[in-house]
Coordinates of C-alpha atoms in Angstrom, one line a residue:
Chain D
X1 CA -94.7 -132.3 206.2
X2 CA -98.3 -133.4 205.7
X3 CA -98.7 -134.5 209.3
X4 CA -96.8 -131.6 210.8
X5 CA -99.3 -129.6 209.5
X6 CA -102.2 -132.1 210.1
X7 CA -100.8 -131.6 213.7
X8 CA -100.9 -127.9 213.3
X9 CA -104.2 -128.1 212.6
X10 CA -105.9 -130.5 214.6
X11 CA -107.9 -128.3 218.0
X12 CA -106.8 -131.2 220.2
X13 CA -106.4 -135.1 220.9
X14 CA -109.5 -135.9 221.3
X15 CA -109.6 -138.3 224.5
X16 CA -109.4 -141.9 224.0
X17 CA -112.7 -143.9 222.6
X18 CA -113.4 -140.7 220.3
X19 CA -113.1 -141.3 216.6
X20 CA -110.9 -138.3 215.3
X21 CA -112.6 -135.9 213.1
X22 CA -112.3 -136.6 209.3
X23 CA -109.6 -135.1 207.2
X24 CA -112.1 -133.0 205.4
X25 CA -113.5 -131.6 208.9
X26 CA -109.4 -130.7 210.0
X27 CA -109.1 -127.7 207.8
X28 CA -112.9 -126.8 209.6
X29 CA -112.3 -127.6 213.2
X30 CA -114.4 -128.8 215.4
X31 CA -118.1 -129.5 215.4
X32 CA -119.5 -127.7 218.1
X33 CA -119.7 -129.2 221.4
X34 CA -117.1 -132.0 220.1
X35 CA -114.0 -131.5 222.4
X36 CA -115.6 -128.5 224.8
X37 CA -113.4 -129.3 228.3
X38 CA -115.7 -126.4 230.3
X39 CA -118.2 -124.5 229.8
X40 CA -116.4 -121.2 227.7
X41 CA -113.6 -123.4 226.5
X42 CA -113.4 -122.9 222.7
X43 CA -110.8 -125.4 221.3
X44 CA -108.2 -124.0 219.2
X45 CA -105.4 -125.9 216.9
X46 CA -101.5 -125.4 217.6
X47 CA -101.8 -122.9 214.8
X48 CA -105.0 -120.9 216.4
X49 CA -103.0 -120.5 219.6
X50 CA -99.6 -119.2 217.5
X51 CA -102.0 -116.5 215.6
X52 CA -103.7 -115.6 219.0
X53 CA -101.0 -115.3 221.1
X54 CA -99.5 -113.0 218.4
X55 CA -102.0 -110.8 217.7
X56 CA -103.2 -110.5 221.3
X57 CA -99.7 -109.5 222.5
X58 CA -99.5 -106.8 218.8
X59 CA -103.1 -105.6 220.6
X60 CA -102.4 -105.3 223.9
X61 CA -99.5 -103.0 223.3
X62 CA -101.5 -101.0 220.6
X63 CA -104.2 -100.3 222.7
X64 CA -102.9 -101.4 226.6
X65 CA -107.1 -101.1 227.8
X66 CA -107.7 -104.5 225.6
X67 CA -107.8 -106.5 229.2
X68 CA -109.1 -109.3 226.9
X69 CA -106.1 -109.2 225.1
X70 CA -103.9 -109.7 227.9
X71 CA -106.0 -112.2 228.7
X72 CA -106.0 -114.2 225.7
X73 CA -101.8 -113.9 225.8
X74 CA -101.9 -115.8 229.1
X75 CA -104.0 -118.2 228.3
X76 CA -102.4 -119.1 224.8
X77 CA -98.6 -119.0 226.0
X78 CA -99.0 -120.3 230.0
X79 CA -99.4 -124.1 229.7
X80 CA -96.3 -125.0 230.6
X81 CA -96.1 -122.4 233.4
X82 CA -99.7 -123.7 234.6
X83 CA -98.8 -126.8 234.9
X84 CA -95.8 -125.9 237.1
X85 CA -98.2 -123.8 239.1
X86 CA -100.5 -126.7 239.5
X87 CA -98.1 -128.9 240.6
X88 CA -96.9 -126.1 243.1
X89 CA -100.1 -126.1 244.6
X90 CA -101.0 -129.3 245.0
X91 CA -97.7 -130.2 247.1
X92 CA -99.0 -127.6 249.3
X93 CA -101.7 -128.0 252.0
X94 CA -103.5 -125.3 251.3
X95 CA -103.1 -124.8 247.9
X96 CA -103.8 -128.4 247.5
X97 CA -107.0 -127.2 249.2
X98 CA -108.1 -124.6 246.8
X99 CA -107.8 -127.2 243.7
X100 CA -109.7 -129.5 245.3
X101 CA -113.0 -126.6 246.5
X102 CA -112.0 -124.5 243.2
X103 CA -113.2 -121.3 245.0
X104 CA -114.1 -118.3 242.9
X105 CA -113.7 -113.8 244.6
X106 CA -117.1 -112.8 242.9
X107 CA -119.1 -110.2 244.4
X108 CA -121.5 -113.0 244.0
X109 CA -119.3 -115.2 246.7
X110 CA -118.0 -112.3 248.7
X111 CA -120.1 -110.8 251.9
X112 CA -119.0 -107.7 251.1
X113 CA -121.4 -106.4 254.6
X114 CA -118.9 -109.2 256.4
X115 CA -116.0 -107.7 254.8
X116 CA -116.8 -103.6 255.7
X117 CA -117.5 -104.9 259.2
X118 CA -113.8 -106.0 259.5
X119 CA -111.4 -104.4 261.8
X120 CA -109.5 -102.0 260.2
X121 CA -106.1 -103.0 258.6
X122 CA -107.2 -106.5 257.7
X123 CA -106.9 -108.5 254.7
X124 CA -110.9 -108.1 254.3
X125 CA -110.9 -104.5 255.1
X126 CA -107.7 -103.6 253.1
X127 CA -108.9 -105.7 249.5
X128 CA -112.1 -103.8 249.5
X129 CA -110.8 -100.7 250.2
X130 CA -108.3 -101.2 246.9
X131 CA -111.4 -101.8 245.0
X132 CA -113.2 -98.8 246.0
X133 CA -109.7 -96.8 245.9
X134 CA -109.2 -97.5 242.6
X135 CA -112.4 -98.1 241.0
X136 CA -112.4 -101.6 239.9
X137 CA -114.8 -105.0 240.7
X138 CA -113.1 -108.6 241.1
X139 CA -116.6 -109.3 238.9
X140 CA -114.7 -107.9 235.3
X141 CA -112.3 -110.9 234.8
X142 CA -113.4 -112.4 231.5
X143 CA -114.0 -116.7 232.4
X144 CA -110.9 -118.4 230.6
X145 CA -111.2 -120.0 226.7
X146 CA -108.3 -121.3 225.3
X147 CA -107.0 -123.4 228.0
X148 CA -106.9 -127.3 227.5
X149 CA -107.1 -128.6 230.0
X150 CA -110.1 -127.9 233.0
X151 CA -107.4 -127.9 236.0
X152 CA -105.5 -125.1 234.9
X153 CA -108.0 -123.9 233.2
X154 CA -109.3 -123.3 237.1
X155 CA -105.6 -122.3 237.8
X156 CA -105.2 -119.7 235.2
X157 CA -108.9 -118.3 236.5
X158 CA -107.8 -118.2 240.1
X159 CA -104.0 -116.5 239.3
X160 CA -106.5 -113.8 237.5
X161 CA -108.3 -113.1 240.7
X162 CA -105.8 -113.4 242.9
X163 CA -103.8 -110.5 241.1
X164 CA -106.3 -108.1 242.9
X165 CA -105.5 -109.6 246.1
X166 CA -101.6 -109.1 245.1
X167 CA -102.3 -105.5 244.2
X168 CA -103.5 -105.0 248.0
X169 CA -100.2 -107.4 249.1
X170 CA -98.0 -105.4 247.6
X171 CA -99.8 -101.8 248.3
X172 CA -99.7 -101.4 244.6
X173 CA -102.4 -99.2 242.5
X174 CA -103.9 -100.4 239.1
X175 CA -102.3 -97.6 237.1
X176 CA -99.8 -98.3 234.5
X177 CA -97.0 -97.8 236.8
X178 CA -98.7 -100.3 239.4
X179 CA -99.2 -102.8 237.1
X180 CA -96.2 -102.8 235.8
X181 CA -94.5 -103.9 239.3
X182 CA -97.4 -106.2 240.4
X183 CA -96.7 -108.1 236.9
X184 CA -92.8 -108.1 237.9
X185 CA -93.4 -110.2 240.9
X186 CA -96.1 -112.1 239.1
X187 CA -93.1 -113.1 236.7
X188 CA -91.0 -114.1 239.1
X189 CA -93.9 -116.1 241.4
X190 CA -95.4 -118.0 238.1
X191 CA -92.7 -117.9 234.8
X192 CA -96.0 -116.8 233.0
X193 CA -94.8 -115.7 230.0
X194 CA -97.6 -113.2 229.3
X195 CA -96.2 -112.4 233.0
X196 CA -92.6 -111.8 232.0
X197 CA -93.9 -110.0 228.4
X198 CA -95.6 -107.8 230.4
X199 CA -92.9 -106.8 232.9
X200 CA -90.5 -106.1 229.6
X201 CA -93.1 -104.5 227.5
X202 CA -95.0 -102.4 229.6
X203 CA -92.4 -99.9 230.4
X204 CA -92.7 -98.8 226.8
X205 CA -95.8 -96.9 227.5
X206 CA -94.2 -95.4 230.4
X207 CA -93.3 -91.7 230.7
X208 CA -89.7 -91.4 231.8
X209 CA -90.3 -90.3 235.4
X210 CA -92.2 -93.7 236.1
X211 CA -89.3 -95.6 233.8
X212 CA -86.5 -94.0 236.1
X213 CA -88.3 -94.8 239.7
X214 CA -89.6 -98.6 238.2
X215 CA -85.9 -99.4 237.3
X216 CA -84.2 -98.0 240.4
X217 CA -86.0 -98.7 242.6
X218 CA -89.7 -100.6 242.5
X219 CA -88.6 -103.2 240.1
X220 CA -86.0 -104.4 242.6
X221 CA -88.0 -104.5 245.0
X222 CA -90.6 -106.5 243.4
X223 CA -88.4 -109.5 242.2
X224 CA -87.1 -109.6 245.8
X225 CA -89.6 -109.7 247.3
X226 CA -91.4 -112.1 244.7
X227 CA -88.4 -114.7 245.3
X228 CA -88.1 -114.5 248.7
X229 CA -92.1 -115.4 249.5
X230 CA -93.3 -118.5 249.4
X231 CA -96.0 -119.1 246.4
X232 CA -98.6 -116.9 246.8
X233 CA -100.8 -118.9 245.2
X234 CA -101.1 -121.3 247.9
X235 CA -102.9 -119.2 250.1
X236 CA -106.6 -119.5 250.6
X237 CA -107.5 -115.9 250.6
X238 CA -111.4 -116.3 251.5
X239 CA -110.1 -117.6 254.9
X240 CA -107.7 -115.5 255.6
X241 CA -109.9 -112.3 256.1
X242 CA -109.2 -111.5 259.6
X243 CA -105.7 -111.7 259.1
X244 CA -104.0 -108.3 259.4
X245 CA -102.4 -107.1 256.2
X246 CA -99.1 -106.3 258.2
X247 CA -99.0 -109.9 259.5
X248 CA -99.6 -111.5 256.2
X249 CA -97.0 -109.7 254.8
X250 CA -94.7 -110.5 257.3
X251 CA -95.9 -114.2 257.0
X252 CA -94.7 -113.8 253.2
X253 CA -91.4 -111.9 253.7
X254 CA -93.2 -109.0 251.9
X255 CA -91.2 -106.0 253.2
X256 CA -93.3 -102.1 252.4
X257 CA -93.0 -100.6 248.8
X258 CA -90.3 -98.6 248.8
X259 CA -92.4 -95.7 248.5
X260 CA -95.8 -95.0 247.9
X261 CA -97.2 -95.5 244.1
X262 CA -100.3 -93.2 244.0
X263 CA -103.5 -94.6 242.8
X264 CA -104.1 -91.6 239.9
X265 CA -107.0 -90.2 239.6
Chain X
X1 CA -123.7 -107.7 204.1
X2 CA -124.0 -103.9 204.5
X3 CA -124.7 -101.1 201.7
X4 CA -123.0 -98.6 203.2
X5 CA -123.8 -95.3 201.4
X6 CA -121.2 -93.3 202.9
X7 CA -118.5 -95.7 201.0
X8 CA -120.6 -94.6 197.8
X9 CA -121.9 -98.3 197.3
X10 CA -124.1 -96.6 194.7
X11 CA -123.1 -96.2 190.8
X12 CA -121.4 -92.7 190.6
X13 CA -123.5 -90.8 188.4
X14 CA -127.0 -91.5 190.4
X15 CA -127.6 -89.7 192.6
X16 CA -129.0 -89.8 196.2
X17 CA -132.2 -87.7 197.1
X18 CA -133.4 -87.3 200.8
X19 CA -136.1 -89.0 200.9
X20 CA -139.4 -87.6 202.0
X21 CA -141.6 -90.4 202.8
X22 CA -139.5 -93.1 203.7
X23 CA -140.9 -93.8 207.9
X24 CA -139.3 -95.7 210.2
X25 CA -140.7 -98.4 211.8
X26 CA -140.1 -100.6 214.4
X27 CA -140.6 -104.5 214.8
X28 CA -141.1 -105.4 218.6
X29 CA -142.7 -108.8 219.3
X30 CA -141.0 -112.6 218.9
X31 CA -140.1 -111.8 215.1
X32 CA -136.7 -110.1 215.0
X33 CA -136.4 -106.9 212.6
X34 CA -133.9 -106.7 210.1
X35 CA -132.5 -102.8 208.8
X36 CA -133.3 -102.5 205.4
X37 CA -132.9 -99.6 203.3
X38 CA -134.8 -98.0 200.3
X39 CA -133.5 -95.2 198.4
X40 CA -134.9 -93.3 196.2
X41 CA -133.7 -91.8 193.4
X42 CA -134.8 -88.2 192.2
X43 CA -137.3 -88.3 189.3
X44 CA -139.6 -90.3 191.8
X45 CA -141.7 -88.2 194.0
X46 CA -144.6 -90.1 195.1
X47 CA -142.8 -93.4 195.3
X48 CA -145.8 -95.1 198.5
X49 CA -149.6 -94.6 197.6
X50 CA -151.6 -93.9 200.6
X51 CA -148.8 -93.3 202.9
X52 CA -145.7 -94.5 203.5
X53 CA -145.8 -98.3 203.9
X54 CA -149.0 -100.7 203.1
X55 CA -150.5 -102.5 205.8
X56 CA -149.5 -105.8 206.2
X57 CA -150.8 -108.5 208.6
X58 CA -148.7 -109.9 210.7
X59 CA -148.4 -114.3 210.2
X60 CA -148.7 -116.3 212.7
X61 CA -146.4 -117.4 215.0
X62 CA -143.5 -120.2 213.0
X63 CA -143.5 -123.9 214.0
X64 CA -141.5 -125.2 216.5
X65 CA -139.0 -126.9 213.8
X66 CA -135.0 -127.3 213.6
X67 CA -132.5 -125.5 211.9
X68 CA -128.9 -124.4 211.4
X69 CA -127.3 -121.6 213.0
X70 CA -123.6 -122.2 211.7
X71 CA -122.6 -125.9 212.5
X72 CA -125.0 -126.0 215.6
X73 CA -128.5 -127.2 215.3
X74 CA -131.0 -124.8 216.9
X75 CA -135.0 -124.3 216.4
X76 CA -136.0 -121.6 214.0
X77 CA -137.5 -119.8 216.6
X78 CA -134.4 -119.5 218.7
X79 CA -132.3 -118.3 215.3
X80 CA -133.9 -115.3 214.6
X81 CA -132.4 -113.8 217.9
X82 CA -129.1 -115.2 217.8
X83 CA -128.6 -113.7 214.1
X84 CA -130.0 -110.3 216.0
X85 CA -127.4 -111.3 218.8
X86 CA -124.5 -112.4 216.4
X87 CA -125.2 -108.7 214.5
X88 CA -126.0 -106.6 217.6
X89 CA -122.1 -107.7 218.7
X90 CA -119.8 -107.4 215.1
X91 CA -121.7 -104.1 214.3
X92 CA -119.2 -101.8 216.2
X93 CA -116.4 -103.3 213.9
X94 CA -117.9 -104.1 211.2
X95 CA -116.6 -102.7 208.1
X96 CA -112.9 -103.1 210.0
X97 CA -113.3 -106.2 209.8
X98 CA -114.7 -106.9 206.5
X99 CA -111.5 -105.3 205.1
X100 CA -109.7 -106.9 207.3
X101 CA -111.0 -110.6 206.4
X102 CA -111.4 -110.0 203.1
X103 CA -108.3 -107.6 202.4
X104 CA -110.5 -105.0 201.2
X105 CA -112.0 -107.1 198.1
X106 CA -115.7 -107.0 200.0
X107 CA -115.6 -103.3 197.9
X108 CA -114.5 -105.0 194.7
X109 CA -117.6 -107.5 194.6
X110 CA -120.1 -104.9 195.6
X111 CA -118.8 -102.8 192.6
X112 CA -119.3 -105.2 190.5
X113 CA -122.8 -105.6 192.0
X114 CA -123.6 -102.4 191.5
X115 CA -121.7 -102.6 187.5
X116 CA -124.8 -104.8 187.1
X117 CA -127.2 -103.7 188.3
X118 CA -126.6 -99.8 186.5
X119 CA -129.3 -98.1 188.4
X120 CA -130.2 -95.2 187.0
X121 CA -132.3 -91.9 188.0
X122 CA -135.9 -92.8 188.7
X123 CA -134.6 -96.7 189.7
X124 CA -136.9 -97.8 192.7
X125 CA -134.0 -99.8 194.8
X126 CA -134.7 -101.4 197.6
X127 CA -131.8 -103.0 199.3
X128 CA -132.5 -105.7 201.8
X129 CA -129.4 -106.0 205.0
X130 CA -128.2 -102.9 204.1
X131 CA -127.2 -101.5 207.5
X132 CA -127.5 -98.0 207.7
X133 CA -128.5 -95.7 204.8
X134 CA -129.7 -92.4 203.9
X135 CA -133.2 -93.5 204.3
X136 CA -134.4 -96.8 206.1
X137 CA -137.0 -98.9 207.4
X138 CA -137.1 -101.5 210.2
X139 CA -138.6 -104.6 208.8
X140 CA -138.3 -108.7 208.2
X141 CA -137.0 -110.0 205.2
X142 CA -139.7 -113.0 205.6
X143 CA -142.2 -110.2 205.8
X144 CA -141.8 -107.2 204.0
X145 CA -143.8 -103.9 204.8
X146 CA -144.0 -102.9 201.5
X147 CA -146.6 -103.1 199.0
X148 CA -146.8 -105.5 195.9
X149 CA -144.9 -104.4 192.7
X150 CA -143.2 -101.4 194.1
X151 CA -139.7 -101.5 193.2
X152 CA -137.5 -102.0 189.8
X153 CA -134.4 -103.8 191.8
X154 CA -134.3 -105.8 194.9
X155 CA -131.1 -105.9 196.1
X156 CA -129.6 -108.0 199.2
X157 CA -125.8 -108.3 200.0
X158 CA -124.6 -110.7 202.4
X159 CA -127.7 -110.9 204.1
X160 CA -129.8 -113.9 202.2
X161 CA -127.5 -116.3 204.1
X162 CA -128.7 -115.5 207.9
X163 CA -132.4 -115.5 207.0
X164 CA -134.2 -118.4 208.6
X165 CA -136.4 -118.8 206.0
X166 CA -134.7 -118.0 202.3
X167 CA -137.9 -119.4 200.7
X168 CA -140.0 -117.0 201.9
X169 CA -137.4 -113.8 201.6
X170 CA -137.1 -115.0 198.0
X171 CA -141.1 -115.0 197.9
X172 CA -141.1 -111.5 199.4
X173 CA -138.7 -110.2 197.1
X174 CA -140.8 -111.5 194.0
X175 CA -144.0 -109.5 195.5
X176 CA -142.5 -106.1 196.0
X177 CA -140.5 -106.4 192.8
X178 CA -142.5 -104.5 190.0
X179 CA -143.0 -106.3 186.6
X180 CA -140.0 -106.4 184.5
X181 CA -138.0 -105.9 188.3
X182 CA -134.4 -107.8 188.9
X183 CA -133.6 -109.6 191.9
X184 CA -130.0 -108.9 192.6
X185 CA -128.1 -111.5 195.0
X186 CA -124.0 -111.0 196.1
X187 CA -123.6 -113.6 199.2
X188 CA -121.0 -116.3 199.7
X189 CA -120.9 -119.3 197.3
X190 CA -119.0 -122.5 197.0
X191 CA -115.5 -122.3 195.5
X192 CA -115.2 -124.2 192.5
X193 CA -111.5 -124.7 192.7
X194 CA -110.3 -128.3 194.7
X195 CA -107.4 -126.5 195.9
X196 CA -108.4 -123.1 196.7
X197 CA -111.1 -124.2 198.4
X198 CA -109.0 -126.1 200.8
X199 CA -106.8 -122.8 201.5
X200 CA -109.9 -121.1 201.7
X201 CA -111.0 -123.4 204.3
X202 CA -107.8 -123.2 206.2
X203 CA -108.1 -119.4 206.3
X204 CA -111.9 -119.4 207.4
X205 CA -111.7 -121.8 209.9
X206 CA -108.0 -121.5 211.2
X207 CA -107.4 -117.1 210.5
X208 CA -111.2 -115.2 210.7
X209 CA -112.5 -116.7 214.1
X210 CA -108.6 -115.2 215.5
X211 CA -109.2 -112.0 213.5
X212 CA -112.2 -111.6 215.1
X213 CA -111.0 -112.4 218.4
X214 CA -108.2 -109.9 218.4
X215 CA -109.7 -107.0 216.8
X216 CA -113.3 -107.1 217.5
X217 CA -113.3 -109.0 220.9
X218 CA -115.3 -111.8 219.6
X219 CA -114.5 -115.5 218.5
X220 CA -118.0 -116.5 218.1
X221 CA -119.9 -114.3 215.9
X222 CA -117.0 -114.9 213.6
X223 CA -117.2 -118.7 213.8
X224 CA -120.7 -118.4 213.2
X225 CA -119.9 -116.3 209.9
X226 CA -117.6 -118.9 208.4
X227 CA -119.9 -121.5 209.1
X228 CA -122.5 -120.1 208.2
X229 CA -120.8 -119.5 204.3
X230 CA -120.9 -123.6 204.4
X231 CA -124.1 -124.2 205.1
X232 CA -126.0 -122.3 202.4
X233 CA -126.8 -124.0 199.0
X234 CA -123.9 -123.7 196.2
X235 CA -124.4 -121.4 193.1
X236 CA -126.7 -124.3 191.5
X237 CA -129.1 -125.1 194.2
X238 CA -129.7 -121.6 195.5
X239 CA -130.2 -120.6 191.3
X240 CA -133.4 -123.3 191.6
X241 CA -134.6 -121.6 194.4
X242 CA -134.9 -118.2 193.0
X243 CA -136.8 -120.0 190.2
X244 CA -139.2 -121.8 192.6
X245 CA -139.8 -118.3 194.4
X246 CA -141.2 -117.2 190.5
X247 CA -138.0 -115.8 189.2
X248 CA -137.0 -116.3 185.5
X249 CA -133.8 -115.8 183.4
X250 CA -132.2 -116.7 186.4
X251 CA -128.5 -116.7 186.0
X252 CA -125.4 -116.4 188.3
X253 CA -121.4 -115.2 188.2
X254 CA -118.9 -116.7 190.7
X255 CA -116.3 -114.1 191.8
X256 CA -113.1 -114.8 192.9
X257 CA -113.1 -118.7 192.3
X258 CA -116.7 -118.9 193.9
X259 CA -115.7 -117.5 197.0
X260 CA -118.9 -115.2 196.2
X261 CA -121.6 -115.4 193.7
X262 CA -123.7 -112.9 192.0
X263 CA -127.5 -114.7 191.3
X264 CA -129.6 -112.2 189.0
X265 CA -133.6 -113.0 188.3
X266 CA -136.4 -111.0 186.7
X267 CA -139.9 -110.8 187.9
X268 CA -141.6 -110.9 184.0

């Protein structure tokens, strides 16, 4: 019992070579700097992760514009689903590629001027044009802290900024509604289970209308579509600019919404 | 830490007068500025000779030497701002979260505070960390802008612990304090109790950083809180230095197993 909860306790193995921390120090946790993976990581014990996850997922229903708290859901409940991911992507060429560069969509790395100059109906063109549409800036995803491990810690960043890029696959807007369906074929692309919370929870706030259309029809049409394309992880986005939208999609097996979500106002 | 009058911190039967010459100032420079608060009490009406606040001069700039800012090891001059940082970010949700992490006993001890102290009309208070107020002054606990012997209490709730030098606050608070004036102390303390203190721990360390996290948005200001409870001196050590600042009858209570203390000492 004592070393179940000595377990519980305890942020993390510390790597081999490194004198655990004293008995008096577990109840503490851990000096600073002592076990820090990356440069936000804040180590947590088993029990930490338990007490975030919950109350991150009580907080992110309570008040769905806690982004944070979504946040901090994924990153406490996703190892094992990261790890698949990881493994995913390194069997593939190209995602094998993106672990190995680790690149990051910040308007700090994006040309944007490159990106305006695109011909229309590209990838480029299309992603910034679902920024400006509805109002948002890859440059807002909080830097992960509760991941432990510095791979997927990587991984769980770049499924975060991919989601835009998904949004503007899948034609979808960042309302509730849109969401909602983009986290659907997230679910069914990753087994996050902040993923899969989200795809049963989030209906909740949904007024019936939305809750009739999601069900019939775009829900559907989301895990369809999210099983029959290859892991869209693996793509290398940055490089892919050029590409037309339509062909990428086709390149996916991403057929067109089956009607058109409006971004609200 | 904060005296919120609106909560009606203050004992029931005094009352709280506007009032009229309490200015507000503002610290800029390298020294960070903490709120404090003075109220005055009616039956007082010229409570600051010669204008509202004395002149003081300014000390020079602090040595280059280390110190604790929670667990971490920092230089003094760096802690100032990151207490100003730590504070700037939990204001928002502050009293939320006191009553949150402390299940709404934070009231409790600064009743009993306040039981002690029985303040009455005419009492010159000055309370040090207090937040907001219905009058208050910008200034630095290190460095008061007040003049010598001008209040009957000096109060400071959860603030002592973040100062970067208690030494001198406690020095300060002996010079403004009139003769015959009580210091008045409520901060954290060391719990007494082998095996509270260990389920204490557990909740610091293992339940307030979370709480912090999830309601407030922010892990680190509440880490910095617990640790910062463990590193300042137990109910003993902190009683000699209130004597060493000039304080006598210095005496303390522990509330709630030591999880707080109350250190009383009279400038005579």
């Amino acid at each position: 019992m004592a070393t179940l909860l000595r377990a519980a306790l305890r942020p993390l193995r510390p790597p081999p070579g490194h004198r655990g921390p004293a008995a008096d120090v577990l109840l503490r946790g851990v000096r600073h700097g002592a076990g820090q993976l990356y440069p936000e990581h804040i180590p947590t014990s088993p029990l930490q992760k338990v007490l975030l996850a919950a109350g991150s997922a009580g907080m992110a229903l309570y008040d769905p514009y806690r982004h944070d708290m979504v946040a901090v859901l994924g990153e406490t409940t996703g190892l094992r689903a990261l790890k698949v991911l990881r493994d995913q992507m390194k069997r593939d060429p190209e995602g094998a590629q993106i672990l190995q560069e680790r690149p990051r969509i910040l308007l700090s790395t994006l040309d944007l001027d490159k990106l305006r100059s695109l011909p229309e109906g590209s990838l480029g063109q299309e992603y910034l044009r679902f920024l400006d549409v509805n109002r948002v800036s890859p440059d807002t995803r909080a830097p992960t802290r509760f991941v432990d491990d510095e791979e997927l810690a990587y991984v769980i960043q770049r499924y975060r900024e991919v989601h835009d890029m998904l949004h503007t696959l899948l034609g979808m807007p960042t309302n509730m509604l849109g969401e909602i369906v983009v986290k659907w074929f997230e679910a069914v692309q990753t087994g996050l289970p902040m993923c899969i919370l989200g795809a049963l929870f989030g209906p909740i706030r949904l007024h019936t209308q939305g809750l009739r259309v999601l069900v019939s029809e775009l829900i559907p049409w989301a895990v369809q579509n999210g099983r029959r394309a290859p892991c869209v992880f693996n793509l290398y986005y940055e490089r892919r600019w050029e590409q037309p939208l339509r062909a990428l999609r086709e390149e996916l097996g991403i057929t067109d919404p089956p009607m058109l979500v409006r971004a609200l106002a | 830490m904060q005296h919120d009058v609106r909560s009606g911190c203050c004992h029931p039967t005094a009352k709280m007068a506007a009032p009229r010459s309490c200015a507000l100032w503002s610290y800029c420079g390298r020294r960070w500025s903490r709120l404090m608060r003075c109220c005055e009490l009616p039956g007082l009406r010229s409570s600051w000779p010669g204008g509202p606040l004395g002149a003081r001069q300014l000390s020079q700039e602090k040595q280059a030497t280390e110190t604790h800012f929670g667990f971490e090891t920092v230089s003094e001059e760096e802690k100032g701002g990151k207490v100003y940082h730590v504070f700037e970010s939990v204001a928002k949700k502050y009293d939320v979260m006191n009553d949150m992490m402390s299940l709404g006993i934070h009231r409790i001890w600064k009743d009993l505070l306040l039981w002690k102290m029985r303040p009455f009309p005419g009492t010159q208070l000055l309370d040090v960390a207090g937040g907001t107020g219905l009058a208050w002054v910008l200034g630095d606990a290190e460095e008061l802008p007040f003049d010598d012997d001008k209040f009957d209490v000096y109060t400071i709730a959860f603030g002592i612990r973040n100062v970067t030098h208690i030494d001198q606050a406690l020095q300060e608070a002996h010079r403004v304090l009139k003769p015959g004036g009580r210091f008045l102390c409520l901060e954290f303390s060391q719990v007494n109790n082998p095996l509270i203190s260990r389920l204490y721990d557990l909740y610091s360390f293992q339940v307030i950083p979370v709480l912090g996290e999830v309601i407030a948005g922010d892990w680190k200001s509440y880490q910095y809180l617990v640790e910062s409870i463990r590193q300042f001196p137990p109910q003993e050590e902190f009683k000699e230095m209130i004597e060493d600042a000039g304080f006598e009858k210095v005496t303390y209570e522990s509330l709630t197993s030591g999880i707080v203390a109350i250190h009383s000492g009279f400038k005579l």
